[in-house]
Structure formats: structure tokens, C-alpha cells
mmCIF file of C-alpha atoms in Angstrom:
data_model
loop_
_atom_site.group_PDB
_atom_site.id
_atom_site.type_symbol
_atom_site.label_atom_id
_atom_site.label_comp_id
_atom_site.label_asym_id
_atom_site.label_seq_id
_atom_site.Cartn_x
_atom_site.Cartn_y
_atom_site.Cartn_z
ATOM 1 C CA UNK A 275 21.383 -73.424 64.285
ATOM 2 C CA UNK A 276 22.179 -77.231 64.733
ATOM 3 C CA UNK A 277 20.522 -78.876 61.655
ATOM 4 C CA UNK A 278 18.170 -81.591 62.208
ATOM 5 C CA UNK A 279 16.490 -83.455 59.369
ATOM 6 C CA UNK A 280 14.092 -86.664 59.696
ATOM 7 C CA UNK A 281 13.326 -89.326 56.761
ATOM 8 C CA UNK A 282 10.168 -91.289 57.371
ATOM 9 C CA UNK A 283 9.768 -94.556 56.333
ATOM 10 C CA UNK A 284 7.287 -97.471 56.396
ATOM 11 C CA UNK A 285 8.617 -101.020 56.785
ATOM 12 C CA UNK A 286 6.440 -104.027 57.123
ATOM 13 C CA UNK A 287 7.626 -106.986 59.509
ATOM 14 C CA UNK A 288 5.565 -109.234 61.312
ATOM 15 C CA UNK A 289 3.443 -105.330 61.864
ATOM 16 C CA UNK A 290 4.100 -102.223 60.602
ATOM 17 C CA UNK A 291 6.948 -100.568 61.811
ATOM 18 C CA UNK A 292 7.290 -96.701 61.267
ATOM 19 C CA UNK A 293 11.365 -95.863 60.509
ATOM 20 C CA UNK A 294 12.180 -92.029 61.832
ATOM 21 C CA UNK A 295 15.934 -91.542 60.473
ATOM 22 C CA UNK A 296 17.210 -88.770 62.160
ATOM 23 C CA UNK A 297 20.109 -86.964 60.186
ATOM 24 C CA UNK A 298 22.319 -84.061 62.743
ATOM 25 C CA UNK A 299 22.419 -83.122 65.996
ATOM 26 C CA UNK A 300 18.919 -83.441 68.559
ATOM 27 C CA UNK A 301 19.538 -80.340 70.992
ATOM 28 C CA UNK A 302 17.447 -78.096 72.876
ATOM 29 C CA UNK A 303 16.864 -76.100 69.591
ATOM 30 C CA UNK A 304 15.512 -79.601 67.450
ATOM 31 C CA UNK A 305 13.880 -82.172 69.858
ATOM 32 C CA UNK A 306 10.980 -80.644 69.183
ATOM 33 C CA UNK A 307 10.832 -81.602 65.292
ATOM 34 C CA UNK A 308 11.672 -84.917 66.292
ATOM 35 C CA UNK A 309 8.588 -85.133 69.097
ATOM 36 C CA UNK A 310 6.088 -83.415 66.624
ATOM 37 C CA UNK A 311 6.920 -85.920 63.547
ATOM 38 C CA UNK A 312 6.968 -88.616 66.096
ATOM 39 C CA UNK A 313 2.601 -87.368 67.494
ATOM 40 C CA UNK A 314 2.362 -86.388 63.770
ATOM 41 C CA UNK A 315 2.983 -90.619 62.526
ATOM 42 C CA UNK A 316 1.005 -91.827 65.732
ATOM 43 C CA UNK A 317 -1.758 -89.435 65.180
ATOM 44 C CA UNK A 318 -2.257 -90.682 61.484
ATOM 45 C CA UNK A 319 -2.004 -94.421 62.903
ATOM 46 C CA UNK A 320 1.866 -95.797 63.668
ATOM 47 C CA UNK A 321 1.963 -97.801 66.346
ATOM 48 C CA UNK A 322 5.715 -99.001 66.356
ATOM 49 C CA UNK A 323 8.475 -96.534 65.624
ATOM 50 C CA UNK A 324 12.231 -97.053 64.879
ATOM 51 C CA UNK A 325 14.312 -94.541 65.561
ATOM 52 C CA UNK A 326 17.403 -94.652 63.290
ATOM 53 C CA UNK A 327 20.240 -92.640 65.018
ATOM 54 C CA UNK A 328 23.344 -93.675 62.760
ATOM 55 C CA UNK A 329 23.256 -90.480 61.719
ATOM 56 C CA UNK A 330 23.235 -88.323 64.798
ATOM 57 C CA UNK A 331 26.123 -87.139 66.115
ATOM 58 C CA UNK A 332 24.925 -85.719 68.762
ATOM 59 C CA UNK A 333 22.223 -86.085 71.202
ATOM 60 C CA UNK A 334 21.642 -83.846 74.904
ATOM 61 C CA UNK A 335 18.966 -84.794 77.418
ATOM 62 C CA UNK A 336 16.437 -82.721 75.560
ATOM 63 C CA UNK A 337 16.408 -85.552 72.971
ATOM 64 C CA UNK A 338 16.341 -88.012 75.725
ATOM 65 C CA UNK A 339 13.030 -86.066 76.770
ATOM 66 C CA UNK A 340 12.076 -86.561 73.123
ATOM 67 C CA UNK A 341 12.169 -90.290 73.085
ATOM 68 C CA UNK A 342 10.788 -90.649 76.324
ATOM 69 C CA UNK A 343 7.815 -88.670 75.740
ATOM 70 C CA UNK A 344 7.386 -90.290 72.189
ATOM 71 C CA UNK A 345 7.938 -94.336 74.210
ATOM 72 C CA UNK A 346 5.252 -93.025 76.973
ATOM 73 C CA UNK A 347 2.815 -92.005 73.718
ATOM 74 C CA UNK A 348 2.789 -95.466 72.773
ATOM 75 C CA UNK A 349 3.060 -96.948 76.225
ATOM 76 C CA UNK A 350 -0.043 -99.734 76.187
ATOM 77 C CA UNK A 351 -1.656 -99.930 79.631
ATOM 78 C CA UNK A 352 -0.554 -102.836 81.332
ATOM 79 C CA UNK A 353 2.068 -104.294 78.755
ATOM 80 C CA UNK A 354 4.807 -102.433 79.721
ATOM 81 C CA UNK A 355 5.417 -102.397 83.452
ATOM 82 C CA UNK A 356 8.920 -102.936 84.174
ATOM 83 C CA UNK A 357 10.138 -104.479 80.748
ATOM 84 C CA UNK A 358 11.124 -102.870 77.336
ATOM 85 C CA UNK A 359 8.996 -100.934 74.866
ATOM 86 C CA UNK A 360 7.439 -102.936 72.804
ATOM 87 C CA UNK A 361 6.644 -100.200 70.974
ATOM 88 C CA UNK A 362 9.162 -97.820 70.663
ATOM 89 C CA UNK A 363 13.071 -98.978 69.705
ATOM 90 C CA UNK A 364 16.340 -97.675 68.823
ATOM 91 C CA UNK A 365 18.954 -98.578 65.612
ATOM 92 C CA UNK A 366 22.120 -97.736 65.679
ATOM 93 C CA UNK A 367 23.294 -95.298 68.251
ATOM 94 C CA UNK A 368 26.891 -94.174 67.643
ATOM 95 C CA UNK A 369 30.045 -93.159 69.919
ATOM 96 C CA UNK A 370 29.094 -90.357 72.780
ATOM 97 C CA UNK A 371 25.249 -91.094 72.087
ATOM 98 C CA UNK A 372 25.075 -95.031 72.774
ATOM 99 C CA UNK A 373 27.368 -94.072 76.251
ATOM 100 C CA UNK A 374 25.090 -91.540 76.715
ATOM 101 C CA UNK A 375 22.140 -93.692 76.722
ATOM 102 C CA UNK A 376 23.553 -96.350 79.199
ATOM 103 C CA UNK A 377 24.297 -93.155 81.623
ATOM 104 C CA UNK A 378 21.095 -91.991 81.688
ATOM 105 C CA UNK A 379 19.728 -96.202 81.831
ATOM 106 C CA UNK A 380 17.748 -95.513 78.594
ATOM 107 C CA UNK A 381 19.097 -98.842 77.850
ATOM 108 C CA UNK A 382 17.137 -100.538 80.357
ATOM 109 C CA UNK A 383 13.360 -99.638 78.829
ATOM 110 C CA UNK A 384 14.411 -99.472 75.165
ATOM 111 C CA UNK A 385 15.793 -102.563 73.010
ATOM 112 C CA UNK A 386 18.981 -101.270 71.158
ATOM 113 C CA UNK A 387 19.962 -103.011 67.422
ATOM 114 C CA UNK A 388 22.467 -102.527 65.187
ATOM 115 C CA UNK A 389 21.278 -104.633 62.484
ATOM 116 C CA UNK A 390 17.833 -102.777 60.718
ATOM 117 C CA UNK A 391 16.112 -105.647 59.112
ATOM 118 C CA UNK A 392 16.514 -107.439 62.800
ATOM 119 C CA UNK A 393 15.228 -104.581 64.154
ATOM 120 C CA UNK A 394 12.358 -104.417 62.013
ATOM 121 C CA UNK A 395 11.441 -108.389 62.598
ATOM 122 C CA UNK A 396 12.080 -107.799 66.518
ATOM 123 C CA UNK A 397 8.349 -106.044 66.585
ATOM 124 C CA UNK B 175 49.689 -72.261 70.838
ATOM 125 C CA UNK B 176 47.276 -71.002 73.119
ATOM 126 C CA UNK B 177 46.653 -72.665 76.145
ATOM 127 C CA UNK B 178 43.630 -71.021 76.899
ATOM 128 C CA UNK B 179 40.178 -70.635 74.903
ATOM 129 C CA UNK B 180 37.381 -67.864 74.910
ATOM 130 C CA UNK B 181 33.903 -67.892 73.256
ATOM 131 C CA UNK B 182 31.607 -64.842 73.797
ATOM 132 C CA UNK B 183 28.281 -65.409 72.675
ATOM 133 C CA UNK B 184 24.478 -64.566 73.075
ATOM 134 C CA UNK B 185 22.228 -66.906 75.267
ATOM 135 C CA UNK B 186 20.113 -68.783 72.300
ATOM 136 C CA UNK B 187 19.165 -72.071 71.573
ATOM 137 C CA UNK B 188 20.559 -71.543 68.023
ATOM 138 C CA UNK B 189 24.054 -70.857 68.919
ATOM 139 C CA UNK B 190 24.195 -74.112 70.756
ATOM 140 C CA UNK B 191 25.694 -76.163 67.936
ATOM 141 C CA UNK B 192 28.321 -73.113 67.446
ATOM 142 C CA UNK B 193 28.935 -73.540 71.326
ATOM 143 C CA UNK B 194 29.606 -77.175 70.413
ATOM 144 C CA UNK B 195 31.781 -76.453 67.990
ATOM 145 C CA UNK B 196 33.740 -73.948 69.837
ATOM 146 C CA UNK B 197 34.392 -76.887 72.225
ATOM 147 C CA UNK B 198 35.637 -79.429 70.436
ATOM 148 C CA UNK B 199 38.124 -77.135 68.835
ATOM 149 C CA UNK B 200 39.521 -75.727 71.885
ATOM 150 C CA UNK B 201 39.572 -79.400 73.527
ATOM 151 C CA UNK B 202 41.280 -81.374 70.189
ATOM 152 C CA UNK B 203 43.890 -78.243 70.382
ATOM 153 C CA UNK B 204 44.278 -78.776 73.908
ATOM 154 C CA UNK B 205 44.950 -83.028 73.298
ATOM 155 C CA UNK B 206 41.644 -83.750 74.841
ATOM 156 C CA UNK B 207 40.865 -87.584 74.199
ATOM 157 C CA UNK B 208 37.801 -88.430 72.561
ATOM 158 C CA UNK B 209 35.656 -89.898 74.880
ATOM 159 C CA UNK B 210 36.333 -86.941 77.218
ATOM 160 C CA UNK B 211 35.422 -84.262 74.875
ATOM 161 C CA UNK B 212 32.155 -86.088 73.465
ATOM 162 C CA UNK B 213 31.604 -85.767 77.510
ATOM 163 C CA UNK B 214 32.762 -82.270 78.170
ATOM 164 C CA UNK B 215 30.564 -81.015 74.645
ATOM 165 C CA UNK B 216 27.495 -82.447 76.304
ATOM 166 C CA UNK B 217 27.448 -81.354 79.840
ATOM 167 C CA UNK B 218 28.662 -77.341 78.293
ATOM 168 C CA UNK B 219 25.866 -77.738 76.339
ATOM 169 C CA UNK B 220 23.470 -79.039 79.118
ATOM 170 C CA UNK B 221 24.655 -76.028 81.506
ATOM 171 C CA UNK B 222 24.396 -73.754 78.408
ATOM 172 C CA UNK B 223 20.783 -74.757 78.258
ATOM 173 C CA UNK B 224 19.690 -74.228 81.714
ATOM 174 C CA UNK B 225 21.293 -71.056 81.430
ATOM 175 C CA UNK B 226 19.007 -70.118 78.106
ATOM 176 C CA UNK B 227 15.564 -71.527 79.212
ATOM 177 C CA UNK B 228 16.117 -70.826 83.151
ATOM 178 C CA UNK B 229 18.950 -67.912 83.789
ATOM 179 C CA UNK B 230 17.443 -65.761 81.159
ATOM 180 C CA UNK B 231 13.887 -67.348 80.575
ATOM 181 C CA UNK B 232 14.568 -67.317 76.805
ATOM 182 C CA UNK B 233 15.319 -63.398 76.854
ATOM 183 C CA UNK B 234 19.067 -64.042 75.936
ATOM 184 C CA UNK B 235 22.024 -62.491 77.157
ATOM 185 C CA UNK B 236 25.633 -62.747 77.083
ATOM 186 C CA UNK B 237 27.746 -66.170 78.183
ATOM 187 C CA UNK B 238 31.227 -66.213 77.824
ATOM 188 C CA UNK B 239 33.127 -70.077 77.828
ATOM 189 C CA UNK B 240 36.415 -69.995 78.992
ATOM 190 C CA UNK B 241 38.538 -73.588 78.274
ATOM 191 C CA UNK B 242 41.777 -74.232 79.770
ATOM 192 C CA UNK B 243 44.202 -77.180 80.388
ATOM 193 C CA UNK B 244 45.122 -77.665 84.301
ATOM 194 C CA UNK B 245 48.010 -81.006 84.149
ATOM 195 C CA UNK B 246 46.222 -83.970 82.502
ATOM 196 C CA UNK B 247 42.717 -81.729 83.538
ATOM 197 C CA UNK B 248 40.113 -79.881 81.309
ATOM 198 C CA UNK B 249 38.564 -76.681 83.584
ATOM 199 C CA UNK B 250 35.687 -74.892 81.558
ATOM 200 C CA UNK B 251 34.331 -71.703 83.450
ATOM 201 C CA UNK B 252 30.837 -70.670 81.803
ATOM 202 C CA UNK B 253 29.461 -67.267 83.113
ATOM 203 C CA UNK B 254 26.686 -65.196 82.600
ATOM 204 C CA UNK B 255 24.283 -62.177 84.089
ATOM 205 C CA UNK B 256 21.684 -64.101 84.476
ATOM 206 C CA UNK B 257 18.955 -64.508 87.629
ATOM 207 C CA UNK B 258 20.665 -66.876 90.209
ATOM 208 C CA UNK B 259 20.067 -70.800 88.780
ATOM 209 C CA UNK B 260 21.704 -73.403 91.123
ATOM 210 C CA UNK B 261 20.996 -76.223 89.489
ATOM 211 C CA UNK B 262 22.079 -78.258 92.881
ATOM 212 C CA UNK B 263 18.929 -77.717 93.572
ATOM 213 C CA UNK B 264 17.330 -79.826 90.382
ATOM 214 C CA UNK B 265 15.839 -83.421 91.726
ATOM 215 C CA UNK B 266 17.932 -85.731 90.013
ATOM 216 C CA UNK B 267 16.286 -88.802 87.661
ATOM 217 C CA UNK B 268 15.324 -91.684 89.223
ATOM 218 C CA UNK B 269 16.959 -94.361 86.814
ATOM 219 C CA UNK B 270 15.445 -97.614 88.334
ATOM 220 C CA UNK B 271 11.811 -96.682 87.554
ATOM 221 C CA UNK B 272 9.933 -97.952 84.627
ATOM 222 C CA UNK B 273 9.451 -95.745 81.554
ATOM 223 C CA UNK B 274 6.123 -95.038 82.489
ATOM 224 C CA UNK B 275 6.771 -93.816 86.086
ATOM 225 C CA UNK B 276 9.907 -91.712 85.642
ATOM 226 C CA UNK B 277 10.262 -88.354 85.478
ATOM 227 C CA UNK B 278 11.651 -86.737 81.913
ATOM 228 C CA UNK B 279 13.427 -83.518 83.919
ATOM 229 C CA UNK B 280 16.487 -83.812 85.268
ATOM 230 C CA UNK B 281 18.225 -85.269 82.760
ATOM 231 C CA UNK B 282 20.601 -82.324 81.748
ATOM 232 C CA UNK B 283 21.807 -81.759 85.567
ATOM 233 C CA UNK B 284 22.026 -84.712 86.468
ATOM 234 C CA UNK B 285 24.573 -85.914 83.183
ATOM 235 C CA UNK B 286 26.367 -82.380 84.474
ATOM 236 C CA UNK B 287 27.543 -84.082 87.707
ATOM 237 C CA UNK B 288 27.588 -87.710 86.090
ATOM 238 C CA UNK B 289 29.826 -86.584 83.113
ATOM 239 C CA UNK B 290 32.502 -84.088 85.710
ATOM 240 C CA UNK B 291 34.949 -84.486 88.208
ATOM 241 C CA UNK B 292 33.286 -80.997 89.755
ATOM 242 C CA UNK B 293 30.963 -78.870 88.853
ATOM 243 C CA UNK B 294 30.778 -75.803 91.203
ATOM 244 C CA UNK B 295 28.786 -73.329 90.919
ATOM 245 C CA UNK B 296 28.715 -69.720 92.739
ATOM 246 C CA UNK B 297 26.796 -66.438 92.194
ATOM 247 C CA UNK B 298 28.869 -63.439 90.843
ATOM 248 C CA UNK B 299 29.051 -60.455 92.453
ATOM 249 C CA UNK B 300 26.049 -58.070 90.947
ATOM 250 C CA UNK B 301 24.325 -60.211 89.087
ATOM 251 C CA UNK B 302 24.622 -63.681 87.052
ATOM 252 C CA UNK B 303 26.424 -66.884 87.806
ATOM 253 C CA UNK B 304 29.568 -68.720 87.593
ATOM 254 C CA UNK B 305 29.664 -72.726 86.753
ATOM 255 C CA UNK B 306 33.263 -74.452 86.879
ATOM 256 C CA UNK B 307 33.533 -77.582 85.261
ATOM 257 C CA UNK B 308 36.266 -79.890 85.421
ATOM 258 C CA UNK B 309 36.962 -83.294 84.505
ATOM 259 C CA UNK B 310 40.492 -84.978 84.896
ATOM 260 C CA UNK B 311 42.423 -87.636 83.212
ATOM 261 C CA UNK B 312 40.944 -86.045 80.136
ATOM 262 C CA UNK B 313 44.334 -85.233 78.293
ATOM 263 C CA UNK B 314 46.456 -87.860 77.315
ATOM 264 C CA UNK B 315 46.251 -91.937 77.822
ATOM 265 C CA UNK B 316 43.176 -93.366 79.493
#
């Protein structure tokens, strides 16, 4: 079994800005701890997530489903159109996962940082 | 050395990370570069996948990964006795839409033919399926 942790944090920039740190590998057998701790923070109230993935090594399309089914979750009617989340944004990607992400165009509806406390601000 | 590689395992999601594994060890042995085998881990484990949740609907079932050096090439043969999954078949994503309006399936097939110089795939004879994977200019300088 790939192992697949997730630290939740709460940061507070100019709104609050729920940090999911994902430690391991999101395959077909763990995207969907990532999507249920991602509906279990926006049930109890988050309404911007960062997803910290400077720890993942690895990352198929089922995590890609992940994200985009956790982005579409907090898509606000209207806001979004053609532009990027406002809602939903990455830290951090690494190696094969940040190519990855510009394969699949990910790139083009989420905002990408490297720098966390930038990231934070950005919402 | 051997110049060819053999994994024989059962058609779970848990063994995926083992599959992984088992290919990145056979490609750094074989002098795969990096950015190839982060590649070539990612569309095995893709076809892997369809083979778990669509060949065998979750019922598991052998697959056997065979990983071999062809010249500066990397030719991976993944079969199995699954039912008949052509994944040519799979709509492919439409990466232009918005978030909202694009499809989430897709993903795995379509990174299959992004990430491969080929990826044929034929029916074996009885029952289950053949995929052969190869991407070049994988071994040695970019």
C-alpha cells in the first residue's frame, strides 16, 4: 500500500486559508483520503484550501481527479469562468508532479507558488 | 546484469506503489534518465489502473510487467486475463475548457499516449490483453 498522510492546518491571511500537506504518494489506492479530508474541511466551513505537495512524490491522474473535484467544490457561481481558482491553490509541486500538471494544463485553472507565506497572502 | 525485468503480481490497488517500485528499479538498472522514468512510472501505473478498476472490475487477477532495453528505447509489455479494455476507445480530456466545464475522466489514458512513443494494445489469444509501451531517447543523454 502507497502511504498517504495529510497535516491540516489553519493559516490566516487577508481570509482564512485551510493548509492540506500531503506527505507520500496520491494513487488510485489514496485520492480518496485526500478528497474526503478536503469535503470533510469545507463541510465544517473552509472556503480556501492550500494544497502543500512538497512532499509528494508522486501523483497519477486519480489525484488530478482529486483536486479537480475538490477546485469544482469550491467553484463560486459566476467568479470563476475562464480564470484561476480563487479558491483552491497549489504549493510546491516537485519534479515528475509539477511536469505532470502542465501536461494535463492543470496549470492553467490553478495558481502554482513556491513560496507558502506568498501563497497564503495571494487569497 | 540482466537486461530484462519481470514483475508478477495480483491486480490491486495496493500493490500499485510496489508496481512503482518495481519500475524504477528495473529502469535506473537499465540507465533510464530521470525524467523518462518519472514518465514511464506514471503511465505503468495509469495502465495498471485501468486494468484493476476496468479489466477485472476490482476482482483482481494476475498482471505480469515485463521491462526491457531496445537501443537508447524503454519497451514495457503489461499483460493480463482480463475482459477486453481498449482504452483507444476512452474520450480524451478536453484541456482548453474551464475547470468548471471539463470532464475529470480521461486523465490516465490520455497521459498514456501523451507520456509514450507507442502504446499498442492487442487482445491475447483466450482471454486478457496485451499493452506495449515504449518510449525512446529514454537511455542515455537528452
Amino acid at each position: 500500500m502507497a502511504a498517504m498522510s495529510i497535516l491540516v492546518g489553519q493559516e490566516q491571511g487577508k481570509v482564512p486559508v485551510t493548509v492540506l500537506k500531503v506527505e507520500g504518494d496520491i494513487d488510485a489506492s489514496t485520492y480518496k483520503a485526500l478528497q474526503d479530508k478536503a469535503t470533510e474541511v469545507i463541510d465544517a466551513g473552509a472556503a480556501n484550501i492550500l494544497l502543500d505537495l512538497g512532499e509528494v512524490a508522486y501523483m497519477g491522474s486519480a489525484g488530478f481527479r482529486a483536486i479537480h473535484a475538490i477546485a469544482n467544490m469550491l467553484n463560486v457561481e459566476g467568479e470563476e469562468g475562464m480564470y484561476k481558482s480563487h479558491h483552491v491553490k497549489l504549493l510546491n509541486p516537485r519534479g515528475e508532479v509539477a511536469r505532470v500538471i502542465k501536461t494535463l494544463g492543470f496549470d492553467s485553472f490553478l495558481e502554482i507558488h513556491q513560496d507558502r507565506a506568498a501563497a497564503i497572502a495571494s487569497f | 546484469m540482466p537486461r530484462v525485468f519481470e514483475l508478477s503480481v495480483d491486480a490491486a490497488l495496493e500493490n500499485l506503489g510496489e508496481i512503482r517500485s518495481f519500475i524504477q528499479q528495473a529502469g535506473a538498472a537499465l540507465g533510464v534518465r530521470d525524467d523518462a522514468l518519472g514518465d514511464l512510472c506514471l503511465v505503468v501505473d495509469e495502465a495498471v489502473t485501468n486494468v484493476i478498476l476496468h479489466g477485472y472490475q476490482g476482482a483482481g487477477g494476475p498482471v505480469d510487467i515485463h521491462v526491457q532495453r531496445d537501443g537508447d528505447a524503454v519497451v514495457i509489455l503489461l499483460r493480463d486475463r482480463a475482459r477486453t479494455f481498449d482504452g483507444r476507445g476512452v474520450e480524451t480530456p478536453h484541456l482548453d475548457e474551464s475547470l468548471a466545464e471539463r470532464k475529470s475522466g480521461g486523465m490516465g489514458v490520455y497521459l498514456i499516449r501523451t507520456l509514450t512513443d507507442e502504446a499498442e494494445y492487442r487482445p491475447r489469444a483466450g482471454r486478457g490483453n496485451e499493452l506495449r509501451l515504449v518510449k525512446r531517447r529514454a537511455i542515455g543523454a537528452a
